[in-house]
Each structure stands twice: as structure tokens, then as C-alpha cells.
Short mmCIF file of C-alpha atoms in Angstrom, two decimals:
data_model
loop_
_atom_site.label_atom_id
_atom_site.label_comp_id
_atom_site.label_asym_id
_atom_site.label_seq_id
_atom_site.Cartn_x
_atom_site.Cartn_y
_atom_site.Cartn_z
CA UNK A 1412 3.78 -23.30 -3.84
CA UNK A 1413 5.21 -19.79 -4.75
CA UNK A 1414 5.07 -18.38 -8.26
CA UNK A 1415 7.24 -16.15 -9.12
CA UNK A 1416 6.23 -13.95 -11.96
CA UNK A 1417 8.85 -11.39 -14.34
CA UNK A 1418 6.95 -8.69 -14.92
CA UNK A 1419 3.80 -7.07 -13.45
CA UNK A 1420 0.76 -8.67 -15.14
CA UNK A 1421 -1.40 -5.37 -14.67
CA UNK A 1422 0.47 -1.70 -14.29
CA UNK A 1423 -0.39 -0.14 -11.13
CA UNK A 1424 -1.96 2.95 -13.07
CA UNK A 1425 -4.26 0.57 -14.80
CA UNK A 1426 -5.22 -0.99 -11.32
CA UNK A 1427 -5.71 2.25 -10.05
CA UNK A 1428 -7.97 3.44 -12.64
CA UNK A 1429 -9.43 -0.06 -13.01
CA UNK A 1430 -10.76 0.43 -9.29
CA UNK A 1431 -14.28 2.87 -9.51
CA UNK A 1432 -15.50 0.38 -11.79
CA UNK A 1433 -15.15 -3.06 -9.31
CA UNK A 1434 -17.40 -4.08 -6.21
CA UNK A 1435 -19.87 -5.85 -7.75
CA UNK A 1436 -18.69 -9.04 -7.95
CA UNK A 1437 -16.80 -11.30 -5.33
CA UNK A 1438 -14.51 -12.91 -7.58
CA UNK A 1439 -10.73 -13.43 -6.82
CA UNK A 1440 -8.87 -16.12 -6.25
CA UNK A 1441 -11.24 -18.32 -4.62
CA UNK A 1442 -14.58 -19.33 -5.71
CA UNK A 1443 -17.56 -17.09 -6.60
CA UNK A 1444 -19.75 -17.02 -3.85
CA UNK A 1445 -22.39 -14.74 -2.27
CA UNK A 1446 -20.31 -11.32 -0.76
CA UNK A 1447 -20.44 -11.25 2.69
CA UNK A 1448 -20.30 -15.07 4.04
CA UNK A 1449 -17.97 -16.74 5.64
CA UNK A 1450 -17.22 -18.37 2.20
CA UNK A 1451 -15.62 -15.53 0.80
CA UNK A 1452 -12.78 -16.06 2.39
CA UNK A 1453 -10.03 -18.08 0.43
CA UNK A 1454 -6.47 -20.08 1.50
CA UNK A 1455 -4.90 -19.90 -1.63
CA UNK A 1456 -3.45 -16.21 -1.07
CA UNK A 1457 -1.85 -13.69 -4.15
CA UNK A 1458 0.81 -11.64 -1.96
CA UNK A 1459 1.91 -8.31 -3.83
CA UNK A 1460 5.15 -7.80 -3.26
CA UNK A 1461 7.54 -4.77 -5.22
CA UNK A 1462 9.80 -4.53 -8.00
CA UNK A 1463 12.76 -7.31 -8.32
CA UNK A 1464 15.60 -4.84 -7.41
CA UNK A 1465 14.05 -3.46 -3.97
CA UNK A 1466 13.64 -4.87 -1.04
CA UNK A 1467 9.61 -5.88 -1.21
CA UNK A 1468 10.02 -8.51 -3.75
CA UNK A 1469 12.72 -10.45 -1.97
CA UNK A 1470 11.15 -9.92 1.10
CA UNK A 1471 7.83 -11.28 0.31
CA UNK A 1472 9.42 -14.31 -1.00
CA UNK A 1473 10.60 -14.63 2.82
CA UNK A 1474 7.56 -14.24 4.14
CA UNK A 1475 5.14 -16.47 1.89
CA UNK A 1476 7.61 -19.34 3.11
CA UNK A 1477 6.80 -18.77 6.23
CA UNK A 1478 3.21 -18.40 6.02
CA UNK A 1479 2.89 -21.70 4.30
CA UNK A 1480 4.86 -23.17 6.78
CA UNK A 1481 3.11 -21.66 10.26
CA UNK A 1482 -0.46 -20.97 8.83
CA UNK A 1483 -3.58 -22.64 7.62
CA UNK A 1484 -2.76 -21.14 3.75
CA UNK A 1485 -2.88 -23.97 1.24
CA UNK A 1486 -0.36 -21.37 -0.56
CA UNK A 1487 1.22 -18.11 -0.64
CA UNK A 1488 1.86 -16.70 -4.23
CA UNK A 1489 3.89 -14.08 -4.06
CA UNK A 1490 4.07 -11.45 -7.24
CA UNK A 1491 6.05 -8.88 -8.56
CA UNK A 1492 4.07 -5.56 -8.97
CA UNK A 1493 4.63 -1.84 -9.35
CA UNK A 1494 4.23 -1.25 -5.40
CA UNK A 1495 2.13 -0.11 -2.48
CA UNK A 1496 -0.50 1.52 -5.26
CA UNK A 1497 -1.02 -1.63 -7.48
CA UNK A 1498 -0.89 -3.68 -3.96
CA UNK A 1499 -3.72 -1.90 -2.60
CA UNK A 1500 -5.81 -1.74 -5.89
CA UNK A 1501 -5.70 -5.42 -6.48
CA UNK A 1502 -6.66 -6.16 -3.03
CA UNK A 1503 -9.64 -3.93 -3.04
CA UNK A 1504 -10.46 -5.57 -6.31
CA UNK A 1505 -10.21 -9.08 -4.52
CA UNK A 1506 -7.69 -10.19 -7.22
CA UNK A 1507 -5.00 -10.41 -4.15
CA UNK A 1508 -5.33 -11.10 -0.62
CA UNK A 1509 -2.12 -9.78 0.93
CA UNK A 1510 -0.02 -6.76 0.16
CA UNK A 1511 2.62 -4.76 1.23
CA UNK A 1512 2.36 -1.35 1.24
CA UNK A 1513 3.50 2.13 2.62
CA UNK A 1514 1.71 3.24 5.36
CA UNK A 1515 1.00 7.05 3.95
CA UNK A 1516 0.03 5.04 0.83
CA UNK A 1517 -2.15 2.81 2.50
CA UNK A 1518 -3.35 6.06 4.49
CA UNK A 1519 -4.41 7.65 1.85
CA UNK A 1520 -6.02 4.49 -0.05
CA UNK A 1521 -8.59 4.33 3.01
CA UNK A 1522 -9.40 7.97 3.13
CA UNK A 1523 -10.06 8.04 -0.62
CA UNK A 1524 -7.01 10.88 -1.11
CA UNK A 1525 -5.31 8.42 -4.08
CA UNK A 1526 -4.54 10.08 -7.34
CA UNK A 1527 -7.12 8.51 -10.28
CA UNK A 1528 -9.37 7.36 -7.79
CA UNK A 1529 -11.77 10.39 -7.60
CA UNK A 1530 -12.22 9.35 -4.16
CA UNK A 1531 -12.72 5.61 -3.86
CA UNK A 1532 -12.21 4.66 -0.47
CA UNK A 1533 -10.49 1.10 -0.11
CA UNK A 1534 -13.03 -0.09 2.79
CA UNK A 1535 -11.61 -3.54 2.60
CA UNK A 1536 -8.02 -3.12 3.43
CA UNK A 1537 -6.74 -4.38 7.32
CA UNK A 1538 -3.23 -3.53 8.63
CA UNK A 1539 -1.51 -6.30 9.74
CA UNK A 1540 2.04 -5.15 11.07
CA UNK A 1541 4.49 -2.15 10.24
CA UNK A 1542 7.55 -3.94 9.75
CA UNK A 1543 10.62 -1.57 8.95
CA UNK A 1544 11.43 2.17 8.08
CA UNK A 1545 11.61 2.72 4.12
CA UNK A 1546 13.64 5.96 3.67
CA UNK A 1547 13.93 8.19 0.56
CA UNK A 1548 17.27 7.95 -1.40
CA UNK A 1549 18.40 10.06 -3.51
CA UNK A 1550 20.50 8.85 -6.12
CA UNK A 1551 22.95 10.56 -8.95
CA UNK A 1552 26.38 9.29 -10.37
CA UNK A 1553 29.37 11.36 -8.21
CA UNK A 1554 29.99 12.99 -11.49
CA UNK A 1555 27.23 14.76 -11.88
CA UNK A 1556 28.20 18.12 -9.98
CA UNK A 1557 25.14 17.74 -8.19
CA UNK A 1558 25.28 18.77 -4.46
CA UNK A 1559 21.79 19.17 -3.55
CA UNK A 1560 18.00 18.75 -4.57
CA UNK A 1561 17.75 21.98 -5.79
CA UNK A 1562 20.55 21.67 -7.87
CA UNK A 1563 18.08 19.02 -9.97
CA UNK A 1564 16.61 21.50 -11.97
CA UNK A 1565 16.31 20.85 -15.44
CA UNK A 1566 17.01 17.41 -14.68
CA UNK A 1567 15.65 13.89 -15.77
CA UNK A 1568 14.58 12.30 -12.77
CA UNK A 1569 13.31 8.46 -12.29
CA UNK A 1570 10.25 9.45 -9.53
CA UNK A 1571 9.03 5.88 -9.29
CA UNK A 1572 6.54 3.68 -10.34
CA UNK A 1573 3.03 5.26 -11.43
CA UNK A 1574 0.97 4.60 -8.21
CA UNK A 1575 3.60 4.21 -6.16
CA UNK A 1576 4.25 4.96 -2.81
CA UNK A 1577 8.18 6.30 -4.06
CA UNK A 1578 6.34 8.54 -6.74
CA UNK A 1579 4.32 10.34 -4.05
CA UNK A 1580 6.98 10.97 -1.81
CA UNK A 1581 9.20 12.05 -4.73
CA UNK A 1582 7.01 14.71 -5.73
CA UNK A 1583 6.92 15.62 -2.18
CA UNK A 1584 10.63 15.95 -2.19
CA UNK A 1585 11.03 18.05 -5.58
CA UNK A 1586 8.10 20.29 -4.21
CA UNK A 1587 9.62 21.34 -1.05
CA UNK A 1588 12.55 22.17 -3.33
CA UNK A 1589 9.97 24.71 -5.45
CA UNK A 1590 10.71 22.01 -8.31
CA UNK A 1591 7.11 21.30 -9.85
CA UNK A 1592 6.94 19.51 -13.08
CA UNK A 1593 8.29 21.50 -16.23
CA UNK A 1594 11.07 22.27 -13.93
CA UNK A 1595 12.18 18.69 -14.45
CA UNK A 1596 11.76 16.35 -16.55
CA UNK A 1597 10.20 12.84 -14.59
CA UNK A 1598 11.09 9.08 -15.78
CA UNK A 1599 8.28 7.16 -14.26
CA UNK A 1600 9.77 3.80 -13.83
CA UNK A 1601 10.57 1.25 -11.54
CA UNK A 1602 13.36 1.67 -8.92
CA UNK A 1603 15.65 -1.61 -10.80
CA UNK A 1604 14.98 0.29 -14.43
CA UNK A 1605 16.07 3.90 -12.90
CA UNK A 1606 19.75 2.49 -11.86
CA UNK A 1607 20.46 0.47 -14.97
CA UNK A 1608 19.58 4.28 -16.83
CA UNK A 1609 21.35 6.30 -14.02
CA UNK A 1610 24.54 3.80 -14.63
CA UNK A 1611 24.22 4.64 -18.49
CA UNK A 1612 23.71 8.31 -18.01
CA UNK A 1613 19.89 8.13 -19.86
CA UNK A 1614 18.95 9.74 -16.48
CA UNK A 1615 20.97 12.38 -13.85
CA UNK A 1616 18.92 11.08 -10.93
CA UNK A 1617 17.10 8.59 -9.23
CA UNK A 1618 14.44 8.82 -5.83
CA UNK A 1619 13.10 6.12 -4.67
CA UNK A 1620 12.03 4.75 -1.05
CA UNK A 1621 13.00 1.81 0.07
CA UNK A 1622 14.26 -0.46 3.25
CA UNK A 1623 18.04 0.17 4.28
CA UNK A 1624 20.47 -0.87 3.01
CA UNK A 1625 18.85 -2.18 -0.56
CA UNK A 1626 20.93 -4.16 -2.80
CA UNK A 1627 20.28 -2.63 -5.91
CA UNK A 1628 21.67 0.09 -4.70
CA UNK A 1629 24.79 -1.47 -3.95
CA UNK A 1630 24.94 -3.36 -7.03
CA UNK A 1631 24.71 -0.04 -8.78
CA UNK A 1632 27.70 1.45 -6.28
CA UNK A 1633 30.13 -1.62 -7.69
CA UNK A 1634 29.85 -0.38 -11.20
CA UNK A 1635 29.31 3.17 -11.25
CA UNK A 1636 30.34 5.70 -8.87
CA UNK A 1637 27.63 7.17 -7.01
CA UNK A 1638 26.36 9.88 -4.16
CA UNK A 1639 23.34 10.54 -2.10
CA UNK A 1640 21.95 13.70 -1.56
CA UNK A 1641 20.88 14.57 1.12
CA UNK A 1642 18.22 17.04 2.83
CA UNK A 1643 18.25 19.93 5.42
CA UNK A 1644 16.12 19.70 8.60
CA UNK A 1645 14.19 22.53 7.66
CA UNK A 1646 13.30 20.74 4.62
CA UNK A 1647 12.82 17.16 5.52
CA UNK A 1648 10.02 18.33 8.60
CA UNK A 1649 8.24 20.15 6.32
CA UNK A 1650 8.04 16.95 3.99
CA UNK A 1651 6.90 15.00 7.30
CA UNK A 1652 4.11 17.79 7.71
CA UNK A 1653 2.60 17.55 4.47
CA UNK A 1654 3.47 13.64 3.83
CA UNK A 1655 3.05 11.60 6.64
CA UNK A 1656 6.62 10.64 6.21
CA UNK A 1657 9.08 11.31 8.70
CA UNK A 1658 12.73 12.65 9.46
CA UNK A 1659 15.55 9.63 9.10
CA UNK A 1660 18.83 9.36 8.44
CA UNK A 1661 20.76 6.51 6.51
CA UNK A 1662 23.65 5.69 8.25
CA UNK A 1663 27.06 5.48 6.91
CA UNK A 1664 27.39 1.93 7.86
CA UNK A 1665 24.44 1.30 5.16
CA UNK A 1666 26.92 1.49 1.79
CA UNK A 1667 30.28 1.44 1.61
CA UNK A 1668 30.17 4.74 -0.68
CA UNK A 1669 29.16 7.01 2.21
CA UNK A 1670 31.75 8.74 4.40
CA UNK A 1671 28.86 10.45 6.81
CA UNK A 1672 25.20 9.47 7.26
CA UNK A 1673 22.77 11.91 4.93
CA UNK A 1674 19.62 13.46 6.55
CA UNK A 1675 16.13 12.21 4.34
CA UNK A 1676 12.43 10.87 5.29
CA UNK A 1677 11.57 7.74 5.84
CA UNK A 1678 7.72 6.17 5.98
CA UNK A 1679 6.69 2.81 7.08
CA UNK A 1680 6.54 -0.51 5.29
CA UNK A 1681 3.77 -2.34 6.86
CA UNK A 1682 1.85 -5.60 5.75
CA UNK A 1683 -1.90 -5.34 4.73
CA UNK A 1684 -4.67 -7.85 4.25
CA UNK A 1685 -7.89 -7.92 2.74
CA UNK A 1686 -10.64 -8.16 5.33
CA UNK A 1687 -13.16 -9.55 3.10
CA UNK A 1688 -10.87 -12.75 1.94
CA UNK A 1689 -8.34 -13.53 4.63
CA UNK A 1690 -10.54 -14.47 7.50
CA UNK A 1691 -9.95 -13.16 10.97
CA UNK A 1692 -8.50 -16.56 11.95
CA UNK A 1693 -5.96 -16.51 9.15
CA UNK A 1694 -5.24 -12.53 9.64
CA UNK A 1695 -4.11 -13.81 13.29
CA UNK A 1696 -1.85 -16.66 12.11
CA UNK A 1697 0.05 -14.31 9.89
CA UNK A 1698 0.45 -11.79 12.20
CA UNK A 1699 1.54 -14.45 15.01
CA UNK A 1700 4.05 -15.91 12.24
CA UNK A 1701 5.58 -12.26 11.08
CA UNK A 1702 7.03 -11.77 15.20
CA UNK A 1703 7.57 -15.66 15.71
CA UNK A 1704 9.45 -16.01 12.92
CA UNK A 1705 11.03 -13.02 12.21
CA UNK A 1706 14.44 -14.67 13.14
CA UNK A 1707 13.85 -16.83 9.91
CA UNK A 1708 14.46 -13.57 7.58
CA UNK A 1709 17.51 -13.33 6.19
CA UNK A 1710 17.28 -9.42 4.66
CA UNK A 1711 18.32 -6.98 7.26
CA UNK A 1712 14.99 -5.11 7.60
CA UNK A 1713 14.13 -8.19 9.16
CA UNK A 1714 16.07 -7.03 12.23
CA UNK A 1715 13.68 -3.99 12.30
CA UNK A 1716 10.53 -6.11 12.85
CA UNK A 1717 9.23 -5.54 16.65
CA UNK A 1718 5.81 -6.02 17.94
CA UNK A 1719 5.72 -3.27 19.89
CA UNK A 1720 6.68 -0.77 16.75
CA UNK A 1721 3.46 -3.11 15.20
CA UNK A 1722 1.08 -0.36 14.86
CA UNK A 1723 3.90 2.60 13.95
CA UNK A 1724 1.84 5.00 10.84
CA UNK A 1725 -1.31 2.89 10.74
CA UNK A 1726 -3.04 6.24 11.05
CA UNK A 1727 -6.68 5.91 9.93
CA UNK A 1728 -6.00 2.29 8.45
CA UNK A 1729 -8.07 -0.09 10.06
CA UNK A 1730 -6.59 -3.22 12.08
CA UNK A 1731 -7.75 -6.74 10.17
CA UNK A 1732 -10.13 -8.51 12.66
CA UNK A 1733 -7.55 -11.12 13.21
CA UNK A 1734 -4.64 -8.68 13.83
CA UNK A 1735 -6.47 -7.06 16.47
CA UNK A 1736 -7.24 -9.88 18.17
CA UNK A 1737 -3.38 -10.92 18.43
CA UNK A 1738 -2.25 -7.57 19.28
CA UNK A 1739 -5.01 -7.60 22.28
CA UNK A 1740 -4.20 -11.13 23.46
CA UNK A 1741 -0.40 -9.80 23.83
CA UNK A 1742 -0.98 -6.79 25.99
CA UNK A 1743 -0.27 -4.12 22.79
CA UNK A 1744 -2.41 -0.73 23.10
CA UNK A 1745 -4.93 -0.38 20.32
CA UNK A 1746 -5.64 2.37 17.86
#
């Protein structure tokens, strides 16, 4: 059974800051038991997923179908949420099992580096798979007169989500542009809220980060006329050096409003799971199920997914038990 849920029930800021005041108690979707035993671990799985107008939210709707159908999961629940920040909170929480997540996001949540966190370190999150490049768009109507980033100053700009992994590399952006807050003026929001205000002019321009092409951003392009802007090298490798992210370019094939491809940074969108609820056992049937039936997804980052670009950006994330043991039965190198 999936359920399906309108809005998030708990903001990712609130998660965040919920999270230095958890890990007593082993309570989440399963029953209470003693932390620690083989007990913990649960079938009936929360999967956080994105906002409704990116690609995370339709994709983990893919994905919990086939889990339930190819695993041992009584279900897969997969929920709307504000991102890789609230994804990551809730599953170090032990409210939800699966999650997916940037991989500088998840980078950070492991080293303790998250903002509000004053250096929790998420010790019970397991990478499961990178599964597709999410690269930075930058959004503004074609009759705005802006040309590039550092034309945004003195702009209202939708940064993303609070917690999420868009908002970090946003800021990351606007920095290497010497825009710092009071230079602009930033619309935390979700990437579907930020086009529906960039079509009505509340706001001059949008970031977010997201899997290519996204159809929110193409349902924006049929309505309103639109650009993206676009970065210089110089600029987009020193984002990579300070962000984890990395140089990428959207092609022109992506949306029918480009006439050239536009130079950004991309991360990776990778799949997480808790190691102290999904046992190793059921951390090896997903990942065996992601690169068995990757055929089955209809969105086109599903063409991205390869098990040899499996461990792409896990950085200092470690691999869930049951992961590892997949990726070393099929000849893959380990971190």
C-alpha cells in the first residue's frame, strides 16, 4: 500500500532542529523494542521522497512499487517532504526508513556540518545507490532583462526549501557571485511554489536542483516565457571546490525553450537507508531491485541509473550493510 500525503506533515527546519533532542527512544514505525536487536528492524517502510512538482516525489512513487513487488517489505509508503534535509532528519529520528537525498547533503548530515544541528552527526544513515545527476537551474521569466547571476542583485529569489539540499547549493551559487543575503532578498519555498510565483511575477527568480529534464519546469515553459541562466567555468569549479557539487551542463535537448545547452553544477541524487531499521537483508533486496528493475521507471532519470556509477559522491557516507554486500557479490570496488 502507498500513501500519498499533500503536504509535508513536519517542515524540514522543524526536523532539523527537532534532531539534538532524539536517540533515546527506538520508536518509528515498527514496534518499540530494545535498540540494538535484530527486532528493531521493521517491513512496513516510510520512504521520503521531495516536493510534488520535482522529480523525487514522482520518482519515489516508482520505486516503492517496485520494492513491494521484488522485496520482503509488507509496504512502501512513500511521502511528500521538503527534501534531502527533512529526509535525513526523519530517518535519524527513526520516523522513516528510506530517503532520498543529495549526496553533499547526505555528506554533510554524517560529518555533522548541517545548519541547526550544532553538530549532530547522523550515525545511522547507509547509502544505498547514487542514481542520477541533479543539476542547478536557474530560472527567471525571458522578460526580466536578466542575463546573468550577477545581474540578480536586489532580486527576490526562491532558494529552496529550508533544509534543503537546493537551498545549500543556492547560497553556494549567489556567493560565488559576491551576492550574500541583504544583497537579495530569499523566498524560501518549495521548487512547485517558486514557479507558480515566478509565472505571476511575486518573484524575478527561481534556483533549484533537480533531475533533467523536470516537468515542472516545463509546465512552467507552456505558460510563461522563460530562460536559464547560466554559469562561467571559472565560476561553476569554484562552486564544485567549496560544494561538493560538480560542473554539468543541461543540454538543449532537455526543454524546448533552450537554443544552446547552459553551463551549471550538478550533485548526485542517491537513495539512503536507515541502518538501524532496514536490516542488511532488506538493504540488499532494494539495492538488487533499484538495477533489476530500473527498466520499470518510466521518468527519464531512470535511464541514468547504472551500477557501476552506484557509489558516484558517497564521500564519507557509509554503505548500508546490505548494500555492501550486493555491491561485493557483483564485482563493484568498495569505498
Amino acid at each position: 500500500m502507498r500513501i500519498r500525503r499533500t503536504a509535508a506533515a513536519v517542515t524540514a527546519a522543524a526536523a532539523m532542529v527537532a534532531l539534538s533532542a532524539c536517540g533515546d527512544d527506538a520508536e518509528g514505525n515498527g514496534e518499540d523494542v530494545e535498540v540494538g536487536g535484530e527486532e528493531d528492524f521493521v517491513t512496513d517502510l516510510t520512504f521520503g521522497t521531495g516536493g510534488t512538482a520535482g522529480t523525487y516525489y514522482p520518482l519515489g512513487g516508482e520505486l516503492s512499487d517496485i520494492f513491494e513487488a521484488n522485496t520482503s517489505a509488507d509496504s512502501v509508503n512513500y511521502v511528500e517532504s521538503g527534501g534531502s534535509g527533512e529526509n535525513l532528519g526523519q530517518m535519524y529520528q527513526e520516523e522513516w526508513q528510506l530517503g532520498l537525498t543529495q549526496n553533499d547533503t547526505a555528506n554533510d548530515g554524517v560529518n555533522g556540518q548541517l545548519d541547526d544541528l550544532d553538530g549532530v552527526e547522523l550515525d545511522n544513515i547507509g547509502w544505498i545507490a547514487n542514481l542520477y545527476p541533479e543539476a542547478a537551474h536557474i530560472v527567471v521569466r525571458a522578460d526580466s532583462g536578466f542575463d546573468s547571476v550577477d545581474d540578480l542583485e536586489g532580486a527576490t529569489i526562491a532558494v529552496g526549501d529550508a533544509g534543503s539540499g537546493t537551498r545549500a547549493i543556492s547560497d553556494a551559487i549567489l556567493a560565488a557571485h559576491g551576492l550574500e543575503e541583504g544583497d537579495y532578498t530569499p523566498e524560501v519555498t518549495d521548487f512547485g511554489a517558486s514557479t507558480e510565483m515566478l509565472a505571476d511575477n511575486q518573484i524575478d527568480a527561481s534556483i533549484f536542483v533537480v533531475g533533467t529534464p523536470v516537468a515542472g519546469l516545463t509546465q512552467l515553459a507552456a505558460s510563461t516565457d522563460v530562460d536559464l541562466l547560466g554559469l562561467d567555468d571559472a565560476i561553476a569549479d569554484e562552486i564544485s571546490g567549496d560544494s561538493g557539487a560538480e560542473p554539468y551542463d543541461i543540454s538543449a535537448e532537455a526543454y524546448d525553450f533552450l537554443d544552446e545547452d547552459v553551463a551549471t553544477v550538478s550533485v548526485f541524487a542517491a537513495l539512503a537507508a536507515s541502518t538501524t531499521q532496514v536490516s542488511e537483508d532488506l538493504g540488499y533486496e532494494i539495492t538488487e531491485a533499484i538495477f533489476e528493475h530500473a527498466d520499470e521507471i518510466t521518468l527519464d532519470v531512470g535511464e541514468s541509473i547504472d551500477m557501476e556509477e552506484a557509489l558516484l559522491g558517497i564521500g564519507d557516507v557509509p554503505l548500508h550493510p546490505g548494500a555492501e554486500r550486493y555491491y561485493d557479490e557483483q564485482g563493484i570496488d568498495l569505498p
